[in-house]
Amino acid sequence: MNRNPLLTKEFRQRMRTRRAPVIITGYVLVFGVITFFLLYENVQGQLALLLPARSQQVFLVLTLLQMTVVAFLTPAFAAGAISGERERKTLAVLLTTPLSPVRILVGKILSSSALLALLVVVTLPLYSLVFLFGGAVIQEALAVFSFQLVTIVLIATLSVLWSSIALRSGWSTVLAYGTVSWMMILTGLIGYALKLLSPQSPIEFFALHWANIILSLNPLWMQASLEAVVTAGTSNWIGFSVFYIGLCLVLAVPATLRLRPQWVHKIPWLRGTQEGNYQ
């Protein structure tokens, strides 16, 4: 953090406002109420009926709900990271500092992810209630929460890159939420539709193969595989990682050029582009 003063400044700005403690407190309270409600519903008020299988269902519902909430909250913190600086006329000042475009992007990504990661961490005590009745084991919980943190960083990266490419926060927000909707909703709908159609299709193997590929791009489905609710092979994990890391690398090129348009003239087919128009 000491090597990236932008990250230090962003951390202090985000955590010193009243917004951060209000969001954290409200999030923990809401999740606490949902956790107690699910546990109570599972046993109908009789603690003697609290079985590990039922606690496992509570753990599954809570983790999938948390993944959905943090996925849709992340663009709200990251989509205006660069475009907001441009609209406030502070981006030019930021670009005069010795920070490289890569360090600026990394600083924005980590600072945008920090509060969401904190939300995931502060809910850990609530899950101790589930552990108490054998709903999950430590290794399973660590794998689920690690995957949630990785997904938050991935979504924050995509949102910050869209924020650098788009000139206005409105467009970057639309693009970021479009990407999250693809990850969380569209891949699930398309994948399950292909799975349902595959037994009635003459190309059953082909449809099932593509259903597994598309579902492997869905973070909810991949998290469910960590909890042994669905089956995902090693190739699914490789496909998930390669697709989203590749998408980040592809978007990083125009995002970096937006921050340093002088580099455009080093690219042969873009030498005739005006810096002002490109930025």
PDB file of C-alpha atoms in Angstrom:
ATOM      1  CA  MET A   1       0.000   0.000   0.000  1.00  0.00           C
ATOM      2  CA  ASN A   2       2.908   2.349   0.758  1.00  0.00           C
ATOM      3  CA  ARG A   3       4.103   1.961  -2.819  1.00  0.00           C
ATOM      4  CA  ASN A   4       0.768   3.151  -4.195  1.00  0.00           C
ATOM      5  CA  PRO A   5      -0.235   6.507  -2.636  1.00  0.00           C
ATOM      6  CA  LEU A   6      -3.478   6.484  -4.640  1.00  0.00           C
ATOM      7  CA  LEU A   7      -4.545   3.300  -2.835  1.00  0.00           C
ATOM      8  CA  THR A   8      -3.777   4.872   0.565  1.00  0.00           C
ATOM      9  CA  LYS A   9      -5.719   8.007  -0.324  1.00  0.00           C
ATOM     10  CA  GLU A  10      -8.717   6.020  -1.610  1.00  0.00           C
ATOM     11  CA  PHE A  11      -8.789   3.801   1.502  1.00  0.00           C
ATOM     12  CA  ARG A  12      -8.805   6.810   3.801  1.00  0.00           C
ATOM     13  CA  GLN A  13     -11.457   8.637   1.778  1.00  0.00           C
ATOM     14  CA  ARG A  14     -13.805   5.647   1.657  1.00  0.00           C
ATOM     15  CA  MET A  15     -13.442   4.609   5.299  1.00  0.00           C
ATOM     16  CA  ARG A  16     -13.645   8.079   6.842  1.00  0.00           C
ATOM     17  CA  THR A  17     -17.096   8.817   5.452  1.00  0.00           C
ATOM     18  CA  ARG A  18     -20.321   7.992   7.328  1.00  0.00           C
ATOM     19  CA  ARG A  19     -21.401   5.881   4.377  1.00  0.00           C
ATOM     20  CA  ALA A  20     -18.977   3.006   5.128  1.00  0.00           C
ATOM     21  CA  PRO A  21     -20.069   2.255   8.752  1.00  0.00           C
ATOM     22  CA  VAL A  22     -23.739   2.691   7.806  1.00  0.00           C
ATOM     23  CA  ILE A  23     -23.417   0.186   4.951  1.00  0.00           C
ATOM     24  CA  ILE A  24     -21.489  -2.336   7.090  1.00  0.00           C
ATOM     25  CA  THR A  25     -23.912  -2.067  10.029  1.00  0.00           C
ATOM     26  CA  GLY A  26     -27.000  -2.326   7.808  1.00  0.00           C
ATOM     27  CA  TYR A  27     -25.544  -5.292   5.906  1.00  0.00           C
ATOM     28  CA  VAL A  28     -24.698  -7.243   9.078  1.00  0.00           C
ATOM     29  CA  LEU A  29     -28.106  -6.519  10.620  1.00  0.00           C
ATOM     30  CA  VAL A  30     -30.004  -7.644   7.506  1.00  0.00           C
ATOM     31  CA  PHE A  31     -27.931 -10.811   7.168  1.00  0.00           C
ATOM     32  CA  GLY A  32     -28.298 -11.519  10.884  1.00  0.00           C
ATOM     33  CA  VAL A  33     -32.080 -11.307  10.628  1.00  0.00           C
ATOM     34  CA  ILE A  34     -32.099 -13.559   7.537  1.00  0.00           C
ATOM     35  CA  THR A  35     -29.801 -16.111   9.251  1.00  0.00           C
ATOM     36  CA  PHE A  36     -31.960 -16.362  12.388  1.00  0.00           C
ATOM     37  CA  PHE A  37     -35.129 -16.516  10.279  1.00  0.00           C
ATOM     38  CA  LEU A  38     -33.799 -19.394   8.152  1.00  0.00           C
ATOM     39  CA  LEU A  39     -32.582 -21.314  11.200  1.00  0.00           C
ATOM     40  CA  TYR A  40     -35.914 -20.808  12.955  1.00  0.00           C
ATOM     41  CA  GLU A  41     -37.899 -21.859   9.872  1.00  0.00           C
ATOM     42  CA  ASN A  42     -35.845 -25.022   9.528  1.00  0.00           C
ATOM     43  CA  VAL A  43     -36.602 -26.197  13.050  1.00  0.00           C
ATOM     44  CA  GLN A  44     -39.995 -24.538  13.609  1.00  0.00           C
ATOM     45  CA  GLY A  45     -38.757 -23.249  16.946  1.00  0.00           C
ATOM     46  CA  GLN A  46     -37.536 -26.660  18.215  1.00  0.00           C
ATOM     47  CA  LEU A  47     -33.754 -26.693  18.499  1.00  0.00           C
ATOM     48  CA  ALA A  48     -33.782 -30.482  18.916  1.00  0.00           C
ATOM     49  CA  LEU A  49     -34.833 -30.725  15.255  1.00  0.00           C
ATOM     50  CA  LEU A  50     -31.802 -28.774  14.020  1.00  0.00           C
ATOM     51  CA  LEU A  51     -30.078 -31.419  11.876  1.00  0.00           C
ATOM     52  CA  PRO A  52     -26.786 -30.988   9.956  1.00  0.00           C
ATOM     53  CA  ALA A  53     -28.561 -31.523   6.612  1.00  0.00           C
ATOM     54  CA  ARG A  54     -30.926 -28.656   7.342  1.00  0.00           C
ATOM     55  CA  SER A  55     -28.067 -26.432   8.512  1.00  0.00           C
ATOM     56  CA  GLN A  56     -26.303 -27.220   5.247  1.00  0.00           C
ATOM     57  CA  GLN A  57     -29.336 -25.884   3.361  1.00  0.00           C
ATOM     58  CA  VAL A  58     -29.141 -22.680   5.420  1.00  0.00           C
ATOM     59  CA  PHE A  59     -25.436 -22.352   4.619  1.00  0.00           C
ATOM     60  CA  LEU A  60     -26.145 -22.833   0.902  1.00  0.00           C
ATOM     61  CA  VAL A  61     -28.926 -20.232   0.826  1.00  0.00           C
ATOM     62  CA  LEU A  62     -26.890 -17.679   2.800  1.00  0.00           C
ATOM     63  CA  THR A  63     -23.746 -18.017   0.707  1.00  0.00           C
ATOM     64  CA  LEU A  64     -25.626 -17.845  -2.612  1.00  0.00           C
ATOM     65  CA  LEU A  65     -27.569 -14.820  -1.371  1.00  0.00           C
ATOM     66  CA  GLN A  66     -24.379 -13.123  -0.222  1.00  0.00           C
ATOM     67  CA  MET A  67     -22.664 -13.813  -3.537  1.00  0.00           C
ATOM     68  CA  THR A  68     -25.617 -12.258  -5.414  1.00  0.00           C
ATOM     69  CA  VAL A  69     -25.737  -9.177  -3.189  1.00  0.00           C
ATOM     70  CA  VAL A  70     -22.007  -8.393  -3.266  1.00  0.00           C
ATOM     71  CA  ALA A  71     -21.854  -9.037  -7.031  1.00  0.00           C
ATOM     72  CA  PHE A  72     -24.523  -6.423  -7.707  1.00  0.00           C
ATOM     73  CA  LEU A  73     -23.099  -4.016  -5.097  1.00  0.00           C
ATOM     74  CA  THR A  74     -19.561  -4.035  -6.520  1.00  0.00           C
ATOM     75  CA  PRO A  75     -20.305  -1.928  -9.664  1.00  0.00           C
ATOM     76  CA  ALA A  76     -21.914   0.702  -7.422  1.00  0.00           C
ATOM     77  CA  PHE A  77     -18.477   1.272  -5.828  1.00  0.00           C
ATOM     78  CA  ALA A  78     -16.258   0.673  -8.865  1.00  0.00           C
ATOM     79  CA  ALA A  79     -18.109   1.815 -12.002  1.00  0.00           C
ATOM     80  CA  GLY A  80     -17.380   5.510 -11.396  1.00  0.00           C
ATOM     81  CA  ALA A  81     -13.773   5.101 -10.253  1.00  0.00           C
ATOM     82  CA  ILE A  82     -12.116   6.656 -13.347  1.00  0.00           C
ATOM     83  CA  SER A  83     -15.088   8.287 -15.119  1.00  0.00           C
ATOM     84  CA  GLY A  84     -15.927  10.094 -11.867  1.00  0.00           C
ATOM     85  CA  GLU A  85     -12.392  11.554 -11.773  1.00  0.00           C
ATOM     86  CA  ARG A  86     -12.854  12.662 -15.393  1.00  0.00           C
ATOM     87  CA  GLU A  87     -16.210  14.323 -14.648  1.00  0.00           C
ATOM     88  CA  ARG A  88     -14.796  16.102 -11.566  1.00  0.00           C
ATOM     89  CA  LYS A  89     -11.884  17.364 -13.734  1.00  0.00           C
ATOM     90  CA  THR A  90      -9.384  15.695 -11.382  1.00  0.00           C
ATOM     91  CA  LEU A  91      -8.211  13.008 -13.802  1.00  0.00           C
ATOM     92  CA  ALA A  92      -5.746  15.353 -15.531  1.00  0.00           C
ATOM     93  CA  VAL A  93      -4.170  16.170 -12.148  1.00  0.00           C
ATOM     94  CA  LEU A  94      -3.949  12.464 -11.316  1.00  0.00           C
ATOM     95  CA  LEU A  95      -2.202  11.792 -14.633  1.00  0.00           C
ATOM     96  CA  THR A  96       0.492  14.399 -13.873  1.00  0.00           C
ATOM     97  CA  THR A  97       1.661  12.316 -10.880  1.00  0.00           C
ATOM     98  CA  PRO A  98       4.473   9.753 -11.285  1.00  0.00           C
ATOM     99  CA  LEU A  99       1.880   6.955 -11.055  1.00  0.00           C
ATOM    100  CA  SER A 100       1.676   4.788 -14.164  1.00  0.00           C
ATOM    101  CA  PRO A 101      -1.752   3.944 -15.678  1.00  0.00           C
ATOM    102  CA  VAL A 102      -1.392   0.380 -14.408  1.00  0.00           C
ATOM    103  CA  ARG A 103      -0.789   1.569 -10.827  1.00  0.00           C
ATOM    104  CA  ILE A 104      -3.760   3.936 -11.100  1.00  0.00           C
ATOM    105  CA  LEU A 105      -6.008   1.088 -12.245  1.00  0.00           C
ATOM    106  CA  VAL A 106      -4.683  -1.291  -9.563  1.00  0.00           C
ATOM    107  CA  GLY A 107      -5.212   1.344  -6.870  1.00  0.00           C
ATOM    108  CA  LYS A 108      -8.791   1.947  -7.987  1.00  0.00           C
ATOM    109  CA  ILE A 109      -9.550  -1.795  -8.232  1.00  0.00           C
ATOM    110  CA  LEU A 110      -8.211  -2.632  -4.745  1.00  0.00           C
ATOM    111  CA  SER A 111      -9.851   0.365  -3.090  1.00  0.00           C
ATOM    112  CA  SER A 112     -13.193  -0.459  -4.761  1.00  0.00           C
ATOM    113  CA  SER A 113     -12.954  -4.100  -3.657  1.00  0.00           C
ATOM    114  CA  ALA A 114     -11.980  -3.324  -0.058  1.00  0.00           C
ATOM    115  CA  LEU A 115     -15.400  -2.421   1.332  1.00  0.00           C
ATOM    116  CA  LEU A 116     -17.087  -5.384  -0.405  1.00  0.00           C
ATOM    117  CA  ALA A 117     -14.408  -7.739   0.937  1.00  0.00           C
ATOM    118  CA  LEU A 118     -14.974  -6.261   4.401  1.00  0.00           C
ATOM    119  CA  LEU A 119     -18.714  -6.997   4.081  1.00  0.00           C
ATOM    120  CA  VAL A 120     -17.927 -10.651   3.412  1.00  0.00           C
ATOM    121  CA  VAL A 121     -15.492 -10.853   6.332  1.00  0.00           C
ATOM    122  CA  VAL A 122     -17.797  -9.238   8.917  1.00  0.00           C
ATOM    123  CA  THR A 123     -20.525 -11.820   8.217  1.00  0.00           C
ATOM    124  CA  LEU A 124     -18.227 -14.708   9.233  1.00  0.00           C
ATOM    125  CA  PRO A 125     -19.450 -14.695  12.889  1.00  0.00           C
ATOM    126  CA  LEU A 126     -23.013 -15.256  11.636  1.00  0.00           C
ATOM    127  CA  TYR A 127     -21.901 -18.436   9.901  1.00  0.00           C
ATOM    128  CA  SER A 128     -20.580 -19.760  13.224  1.00  0.00           C
ATOM    129  CA  LEU A 129     -24.225 -20.544  14.042  1.00  0.00           C
ATOM    130  CA  VAL A 130     -24.321 -22.827  11.014  1.00  0.00           C
ATOM    131  CA  PHE A 131     -20.977 -24.424  11.922  1.00  0.00           C
ATOM    132  CA  LEU A 132     -22.312 -25.047  15.437  1.00  0.00           C
ATOM    133  CA  PHE A 133     -24.874 -27.535  14.096  1.00  0.00           C
ATOM    134  CA  GLY A 134     -22.603 -29.147  11.501  1.00  0.00           C
ATOM    135  CA  GLY A 135     -23.979 -27.396   8.422  1.00  0.00           C
ATOM    136  CA  ALA A 136     -20.528 -26.912   6.896  1.00  0.00           C
ATOM    137  CA  VAL A 137     -16.909 -27.745   7.545  1.00  0.00           C
ATOM    138  CA  ILE A 138     -14.113 -25.206   7.816  1.00  0.00           C
ATOM    139  CA  GLN A 139     -12.462 -26.222   4.528  1.00  0.00           C
ATOM    140  CA  GLU A 140     -15.735 -25.814   2.635  1.00  0.00           C
ATOM    141  CA  ALA A 141     -16.401 -22.411   4.203  1.00  0.00           C
ATOM    142  CA  LEU A 142     -12.871 -21.164   3.425  1.00  0.00           C
ATOM    143  CA  ALA A 143     -13.211 -22.288  -0.208  1.00  0.00           C
ATOM    144  CA  VAL A 144     -16.586 -20.535  -0.561  1.00  0.00           C
ATOM    145  CA  PHE A 145     -15.429 -17.256   1.004  1.00  0.00           C
ATOM    146  CA  SER A 146     -12.155 -17.264  -0.958  1.00  0.00           C
ATOM    147  CA  PHE A 147     -14.140 -17.717  -4.174  1.00  0.00           C
ATOM    148  CA  GLN A 148     -16.436 -14.842  -3.194  1.00  0.00           C
ATOM    149  CA  LEU A 149     -13.434 -12.558  -2.621  1.00  0.00           C
ATOM    150  CA  VAL A 150     -11.942 -13.552  -5.988  1.00  0.00           C
ATOM    151  CA  THR A 151     -15.281 -12.844  -7.706  1.00  0.00           C
ATOM    152  CA  ILE A 152     -15.488  -9.416  -6.049  1.00  0.00           C
ATOM    153  CA  VAL A 153     -12.013  -8.505  -7.337  1.00  0.00           C
ATOM    154  CA  LEU A 154     -12.916  -9.767 -10.830  1.00  0.00           C
ATOM    155  CA  ILE A 155     -16.129  -7.712 -10.979  1.00  0.00           C
ATOM    156  CA  ALA A 156     -14.354  -4.656  -9.538  1.00  0.00           C
ATOM    157  CA  THR A 157     -11.617  -5.042 -12.175  1.00  0.00           C
ATOM    158  CA  LEU A 158     -14.147  -5.222 -15.019  1.00  0.00           C
ATOM    159  CA  SER A 159     -16.088  -2.248 -13.612  1.00  0.00           C
ATOM    160  CA  VAL A 160     -12.971  -0.065 -13.233  1.00  0.00           C
ATOM    161  CA  LEU A 161     -11.820  -0.977 -16.755  1.00  0.00           C
ATOM    162  CA  TRP A 162     -15.251  -0.048 -18.166  1.00  0.00           C
ATOM    163  CA  SER A 163     -15.027   3.156 -16.137  1.00  0.00           C
ATOM    164  CA  SER A 164     -11.748   4.017 -17.846  1.00  0.00           C
ATOM    165  CA  ILE A 165     -12.992   3.147 -21.352  1.00  0.00           C
ATOM    166  CA  ALA A 166     -16.360   4.957 -21.088  1.00  0.00           C
ATOM    167  CA  LEU A 167     -16.254   8.740 -20.923  1.00  0.00           C
ATOM    168  CA  ARG A 168     -19.246   9.113 -18.594  1.00  0.00           C
ATOM    169  CA  SER A 169     -20.208   7.365 -15.337  1.00  0.00           C
ATOM    170  CA  GLY A 170     -23.663   6.593 -16.703  1.00  0.00           C
ATOM    171  CA  TRP A 171     -22.237   4.506 -19.536  1.00  0.00           C
ATOM    172  CA  SER A 172     -19.652   2.798 -17.347  1.00  0.00           C
ATOM    173  CA  THR A 173     -22.395   1.874 -14.843  1.00  0.00           C
ATOM    174  CA  VAL A 174     -24.570   0.431 -17.624  1.00  0.00           C
ATOM    175  CA  LEU A 175     -21.637  -1.587 -19.003  1.00  0.00           C
ATOM    176  CA  ALA A 176     -20.613  -2.820 -15.536  1.00  0.00           C
ATOM    177  CA  TYR A 177     -24.131  -3.930 -14.599  1.00  0.00           C
ATOM    178  CA  GLY A 178     -24.540  -5.503 -18.044  1.00  0.00           C
ATOM    179  CA  THR A 179     -21.414  -7.571 -17.381  1.00  0.00           C
ATOM    180  CA  VAL A 180     -22.654  -8.609 -13.902  1.00  0.00           C
ATOM    181  CA  SER A 181     -26.076  -9.508 -15.341  1.00  0.00           C
ATOM    182  CA  TRP A 182     -24.342 -11.704 -17.916  1.00  0.00           C
ATOM    183  CA  MET A 183     -22.303 -13.406 -15.189  1.00  0.00           C
ATOM    184  CA  MET A 184     -25.093 -13.923 -12.653  1.00  0.00           C
ATOM    185  CA  ILE A 185     -28.314 -14.235 -14.700  1.00  0.00           C
ATOM    186  CA  LEU A 186     -27.869 -14.828 -18.432  1.00  0.00           C
ATOM    187  CA  THR A 187     -25.293 -17.605 -18.154  1.00  0.00           C
ATOM    188  CA  GLY A 188     -27.558 -19.410 -15.672  1.00  0.00           C
ATOM    189  CA  LEU A 189     -30.680 -19.068 -17.821  1.00  0.00           C
ATOM    190  CA  ILE A 190     -28.952 -20.114 -21.066  1.00  0.00           C
ATOM    191  CA  GLY A 191     -27.115 -23.005 -19.390  1.00  0.00           C
ATOM    192  CA  TYR A 192     -30.206 -24.438 -17.702  1.00  0.00           C
ATOM    193  CA  ALA A 193     -32.279 -23.983 -20.875  1.00  0.00           C
ATOM    194  CA  LEU A 194     -29.712 -26.021 -22.822  1.00  0.00           C
ATOM    195  CA  LYS A 195     -29.692 -28.681 -20.054  1.00  0.00           C
ATOM    196  CA  LEU A 196     -33.486 -28.961 -20.184  1.00  0.00           C
ATOM    197  CA  LEU A 197     -33.561 -29.146 -23.976  1.00  0.00           C
ATOM    198  CA  SER A 198     -30.673 -31.595 -24.328  1.00  0.00           C
ATOM    199  CA  PRO A 199     -32.671 -34.835 -23.607  1.00  0.00           C
ATOM    200  CA  GLN A 200     -35.170 -33.912 -26.335  1.00  0.00           C
ATOM    201  CA  SER A 201     -32.586 -32.725 -28.825  1.00  0.00           C
ATOM    202  CA  PRO A 202     -30.949 -34.826 -31.566  1.00  0.00           C
ATOM    203  CA  ILE A 203     -27.688 -33.153 -30.641  1.00  0.00           C
ATOM    204  CA  GLU A 204     -27.931 -34.082 -26.951  1.00  0.00           C
ATOM    205  CA  PHE A 205     -24.186 -34.374 -26.329  1.00  0.00           C
ATOM    206  CA  PHE A 206     -23.453 -31.060 -28.093  1.00  0.00           C
ATOM    207  CA  ALA A 207     -26.186 -29.200 -26.121  1.00  0.00           C
ATOM    208  CA  LEU A 208     -25.073 -30.716 -22.799  1.00  0.00           C
ATOM    209  CA  HIS A 209     -21.438 -29.860 -23.538  1.00  0.00           C
ATOM    210  CA  TRP A 210     -22.269 -26.194 -24.212  1.00  0.00           C
ATOM    211  CA  ALA A 211     -24.623 -26.073 -21.213  1.00  0.00           C
ATOM    212  CA  ASN A 212     -21.721 -27.073 -18.929  1.00  0.00           C
ATOM    213  CA  ILE A 213     -19.400 -24.524 -20.575  1.00  0.00           C
ATOM    214  CA  ILE A 214     -21.875 -21.648 -20.197  1.00  0.00           C
ATOM    215  CA  LEU A 215     -22.818 -22.635 -16.634  1.00  0.00           C
ATOM    216  CA  SER A 216     -19.132 -22.700 -15.726  1.00  0.00           C
ATOM    217  CA  LEU A 217     -19.070 -18.936 -16.403  1.00  0.00           C
ATOM    218  CA  ASN A 218     -21.702 -18.390 -13.697  1.00  0.00           C
ATOM    219  CA  PRO A 219     -20.213 -17.610 -10.229  1.00  0.00           C
ATOM    220  CA  LEU A 220     -23.333 -18.932  -8.440  1.00  0.00           C
ATOM    221  CA  TRP A 221     -23.078 -22.289 -10.195  1.00  0.00           C
ATOM    222  CA  MET A 222     -19.344 -22.512  -9.513  1.00  0.00           C
ATOM    223  CA  GLN A 223     -19.915 -21.683  -5.843  1.00  0.00           C
ATOM    224  CA  ALA A 224     -22.643 -24.340  -5.648  1.00  0.00           C
ATOM    225  CA  SER A 225     -20.074 -26.817  -6.934  1.00  0.00           C
ATOM    226  CA  LEU A 226     -17.835 -25.941  -3.954  1.00  0.00           C
ATOM    227  CA  GLU A 227     -20.721 -26.933  -1.695  1.00  0.00           C
ATOM    228  CA  ALA A 228     -21.196 -30.208  -3.635  1.00  0.00           C
ATOM    229  CA  VAL A 229     -24.700 -29.217  -4.788  1.00  0.00           C
ATOM    230  CA  VAL A 230     -23.715 -29.472  -8.467  1.00  0.00           C
ATOM    231  CA  THR A 231     -20.806 -31.216 -10.146  1.00  0.00           C
ATOM    232  CA  ALA A 232     -18.085 -29.220 -11.876  1.00  0.00           C
ATOM    233  CA  GLY A 233     -14.950 -30.785 -13.267  1.00  0.00           C
ATOM    234  CA  THR A 234     -11.462 -29.293 -13.334  1.00  0.00           C
ATOM    235  CA  SER A 235     -12.026 -28.066 -16.904  1.00  0.00           C
ATOM    236  CA  ASN A 236     -14.926 -25.893 -15.673  1.00  0.00           C
ATOM    237  CA  TRP A 237     -12.662 -24.112 -13.194  1.00  0.00           C
ATOM    238  CA  ILE A 238     -10.009 -23.599 -15.855  1.00  0.00           C
ATOM    239  CA  GLY A 239     -12.652 -22.224 -18.256  1.00  0.00           C
ATOM    240  CA  PHE A 240     -14.004 -19.818 -15.582  1.00  0.00           C
ATOM    241  CA  SER A 241     -10.537 -18.481 -14.757  1.00  0.00           C
ATOM    242  CA  VAL A 242      -9.307 -18.214 -18.353  1.00  0.00           C
ATOM    243  CA  PHE A 243     -12.472 -16.500 -19.632  1.00  0.00           C
ATOM    244  CA  TYR A 244     -12.693 -13.727 -17.013  1.00  0.00           C
ATOM    245  CA  ILE A 245      -8.935 -13.124 -16.680  1.00  0.00           C
ATOM    246  CA  GLY A 246      -8.742 -13.005 -20.495  1.00  0.00           C
ATOM    247  CA  LEU A 247     -11.648 -10.535 -20.602  1.00  0.00           C
ATOM    248  CA  CYS A 248      -9.861  -8.336 -18.046  1.00  0.00           C
ATOM    249  CA  LEU A 249      -6.631  -8.400 -20.082  1.00  0.00           C
ATOM    250  CA  VAL A 250      -8.478  -7.537 -23.312  1.00  0.00           C
ATOM    251  CA  LEU A 251     -10.260  -4.575 -21.687  1.00  0.00           C
ATOM    252  CA  ALA A 252      -7.042  -3.460 -19.971  1.00  0.00           C
ATOM    253  CA  VAL A 253      -5.526  -2.441 -23.334  1.00  0.00           C
ATOM    254  CA  PRO A 254      -8.064   0.287 -24.304  1.00  0.00           C
ATOM    255  CA  ALA A 255      -8.436   1.274 -20.631  1.00  0.00           C
ATOM    256  CA  THR A 256      -4.685   1.920 -20.334  1.00  0.00           C
ATOM    257  CA  LEU A 257      -4.631   3.822 -23.621  1.00  0.00           C
ATOM    258  CA  ARG A 258      -7.456   6.041 -22.354  1.00  0.00           C
ATOM    259  CA  LEU A 259      -5.276   7.020 -19.398  1.00  0.00           C
ATOM    260  CA  ARG A 260      -2.108   7.508 -21.460  1.00  0.00           C
ATOM    261  CA  PRO A 261      -3.191   8.513 -25.016  1.00  0.00           C
ATOM    262  CA  GLN A 262       0.436   9.348 -25.914  1.00  0.00           C
ATOM    263  CA  TRP A 263       1.005   5.583 -26.163  1.00  0.00           C
ATOM    264  CA  VAL A 264      -1.525   5.454 -29.019  1.00  0.00           C
ATOM    265  CA  HIS A 265       1.110   6.886 -31.393  1.00  0.00           C
ATOM    266  CA  LYS A 266       3.383   3.917 -30.670  1.00  0.00           C
ATOM    267  CA  ILE A 267       0.795   1.620 -32.269  1.00  0.00           C
ATOM    268  CA  PRO A 268       1.306   1.596 -36.066  1.00  0.00           C
ATOM    269  CA  TRP A 269      -2.378   1.451 -37.114  1.00  0.00           C
ATOM    270  CA  LEU A 270      -3.398   4.181 -34.616  1.00  0.00           C
ATOM    271  CA  ARG A 271      -0.683   6.761 -35.340  1.00  0.00           C
ATOM    272  CA  GLY A 272      -3.108   9.020 -37.194  1.00  0.00           C
ATOM    273  CA  THR A 273      -5.503   9.187 -34.219  1.00  0.00           C
ATOM    274  CA  GLN A 274      -5.759  12.523 -32.437  1.00  0.00           C
ATOM    275  CA  GLU A 275      -4.945  12.309 -28.715  1.00  0.00           C
ATOM    276  CA  GLY A 276      -7.788  14.588 -27.734  1.00  0.00           C
ATOM    277  CA  ASN A 277     -10.357  12.573 -29.681  1.00  0.00           C
ATOM    278  CA  TYR A 278      -9.110   9.277 -28.285  1.00  0.00           C
ATOM    279  CA  GLN A 279      -9.193  10.417 -24.691  1.00  0.00           C
TER     280      GLN A 279
END
